[in-house]
Amino acid sequence: MIICLPNGTVVHHINANYFLDITSMKPEDVESSIFSFSTNFEDPSTATYLQFLKEGLQRAKPYLQT
């Protein structure tokens, strides 16, 4: 999965196999704070994808400021 700007600049990416691996783990087994599980969602895939999108938005900010 990638997040890119309209000009094609990739600002964030994650390998689909890694995403599936990390979402199949128990929350206490996940060491990475980037893909920690949110308490608002019970589904690990949804929580991890939401965190991925938030991280992508943070990384895109420098490119979007004029």
XYZ file of N, CA and C in Angstrom:
198
model
N 0.855 -1.169 0.000
C 0.000 0.000 0.000
C 0.893 1.221 0.000
N 0.485 2.241 -0.735
C 1.249 3.485 -0.763
C 0.320 4.676 -0.627
N 0.892 5.740 -0.118
C 0.221 7.042 -0.106
C 1.128 7.950 -0.917
N 0.571 8.524 -1.976
C 1.386 9.405 -2.800
C 0.633 10.682 -3.117
N 1.404 11.693 -3.460
C 0.853 12.987 -3.837
C 0.397 12.928 -5.292
N -0.412 13.901 -5.736
C -0.865 13.903 -7.129
C 0.283 13.896 -8.151
N 1.452 14.414 -7.765
C 2.578 14.424 -8.697
C 3.352 13.109 -8.688
N 2.911 12.138 -7.895
C 3.547 10.825 -7.867
C 4.555 10.623 -6.750
N 4.834 11.643 -5.960
C 5.768 11.512 -4.849
C 5.184 10.577 -3.789
N 5.907 9.505 -3.495
C 5.461 8.553 -2.474
C 5.867 9.101 -1.112
N 4.881 9.297 -0.236
C 5.167 9.841 1.087
C 5.137 8.770 2.175
N 4.501 7.632 1.890
C 4.455 6.554 2.877
C 4.086 5.261 2.161
N 4.608 4.154 2.656
C 4.278 2.862 2.064
C 4.397 1.758 3.117
N 3.713 0.663 2.846
C 3.807 -0.521 3.688
C 3.599 -1.735 2.789
N 4.407 -2.738 3.008
C 4.292 -3.989 2.274
C 3.033 -4.710 2.738
N 2.246 -5.220 1.811
C 0.986 -5.884 2.160
C 1.217 -7.118 3.038
N 2.273 -7.865 2.770
C 2.551 -9.039 3.599
C 2.893 -8.637 5.033
N 3.662 -7.559 5.194
C 3.980 -7.057 6.532
C 2.704 -6.605 7.239
N 1.833 -5.908 6.505
C 0.566 -5.453 7.071
C -0.242 -6.647 7.573
N -0.333 -7.695 6.769
C -1.088 -8.880 7.179
C -0.433 -9.570 8.373
N 0.894 -9.623 8.379
C 1.595 -10.240 9.504
C 1.355 -9.477 10.796
N 1.484 -8.168 10.739
C 1.366 -7.373 11.965
C -0.069 -7.342 12.483
N -1.048 -7.413 11.581
C -2.440 -7.386 12.036
C -2.906 -8.745 12.542
N -2.116 -9.776 12.304
C -2.482 -11.089 12.833
C -1.880 -11.329 14.222
N -1.027 -10.413 14.676
C -0.396 -10.548 15.987
C -1.320 -10.031 17.078
N -1.043 -10.466 18.291
C -1.748 -9.928 19.443
C -1.212 -8.523 19.708
N -2.052 -7.600 20.152
C -1.589 -6.221 20.394
C -0.385 -6.137 21.317
N -0.291 -7.003 22.311
C 0.838 -6.925 23.242
C 2.138 -7.426 22.618
N 2.040 -8.136 21.489
C 3.235 -8.637 20.801
C 3.817 -7.631 19.813
N 3.080 -6.567 19.517
C 3.529 -5.580 18.532
C 4.484 -4.616 19.202
N 5.725 -4.566 18.707
C 6.743 -3.696 19.295
C 6.737 -2.307 18.677
N 6.298 -2.178 17.434
C 6.376 -0.915 16.711
C 5.271 0.032 17.152
N 5.660 1.234 17.552
C 4.654 2.225 17.940
C 3.933 2.790 16.724
N 4.532 2.646 15.539
C 3.893 3.149 14.317
C 2.621 2.369 14.036
N 2.641 1.076 14.307
C 1.491 0.244 14.009
C 0.883 -0.334 15.265
N 0.723 0.505 16.245
C 0.071 0.054 17.470
C -1.437 0.058 17.252
N -2.125 -0.703 18.045
C -3.556 -0.826 17.878
C -4.290 0.272 18.640
N -5.316 0.775 18.008
C -6.120 1.831 18.605
C -7.177 1.223 19.515
N -7.465 1.887 20.599
C -8.495 1.390 21.509
C -9.890 1.644 20.956
N -10.016 2.465 19.917
C -11.322 2.769 19.336
C -11.818 1.667 18.408
N -10.939 0.788 17.963
C -11.316 -0.263 17.028
C -10.937 -1.622 17.589
N -11.838 -2.569 17.458
C -11.522 -3.914 17.904
C -10.816 -4.706 16.816
N -11.002 -4.320 15.564
C -10.389 -5.028 14.458
C -8.958 -4.524 14.253
N -7.954 -5.377 14.415
C -6.553 -4.940 14.277
C -6.237 -4.383 12.887
N -6.865 -4.924 11.847
C -6.610 -4.432 10.494
C -7.073 -2.993 10.340
N -8.248 -2.695 10.847
C -8.786 -1.337 10.758
C -7.922 -0.364 11.546
N -7.553 -0.749 12.743
C -6.730 0.120 13.586
C -5.367 0.376 12.954
N -4.756 -0.653 12.399
C -3.432 -0.512 11.790
C -3.511 0.312 10.517
N -4.562 0.106 9.720
C -4.727 0.888 8.494
C -4.963 2.356 8.822
N -5.767 2.623 9.832
C -6.000 4.007 10.259
C -4.694 4.663 10.693
N -3.874 3.940 11.439
C -2.584 4.479 11.871
C -1.664 4.720 10.675
N -1.701 3.823 9.699
C -0.932 3.990 8.464
C -1.347 5.276 7.745
N -2.648 5.515 7.643
C -3.132 6.734 6.987
C -2.726 7.994 7.752
N -2.827 7.957 9.068
C -2.419 9.110 9.882
C -0.938 9.413 9.711
N -0.122 8.359 9.709
C 1.317 8.526 9.504
C 1.595 9.119 8.128
N 0.855 8.663 7.134
C 1.012 9.200 5.780
C 0.668 10.670 5.697
N -0.385 11.074 6.371
C -0.757 12.492 6.383
C 0.318 13.339 7.056
N 0.875 12.825 8.149
C 1.950 13.556 8.832
C 3.167 13.710 7.924
N 3.505 12.641 7.209
C 4.668 12.687 6.317
C 4.422 13.572 5.098
N 3.169 13.762 4.709
C 2.839 14.577 3.533
C 2.815 16.070 3.851
N 2.667 16.439 5.106
C 2.551 17.854 5.478
C 3.651 18.745 4.902
N 4.920 18.361 4.994
C 5.974 19.246 4.448
C 5.822 19.513 2.953
N 5.278 18.551 2.220
C 5.103 18.724 0.771
C 3.899 19.610 0.445
N 2.950 19.690 1.354
C 1.704 20.390 1.078
C 1.689 21.839 1.543
N 2.669 22.230 2.332
C 2.721 23.599 2.809
C 3.310 24.500 1.729
N 2.647 25.624 1.481
C 3.108 26.552 0.450
C 3.740 27.785 1.014
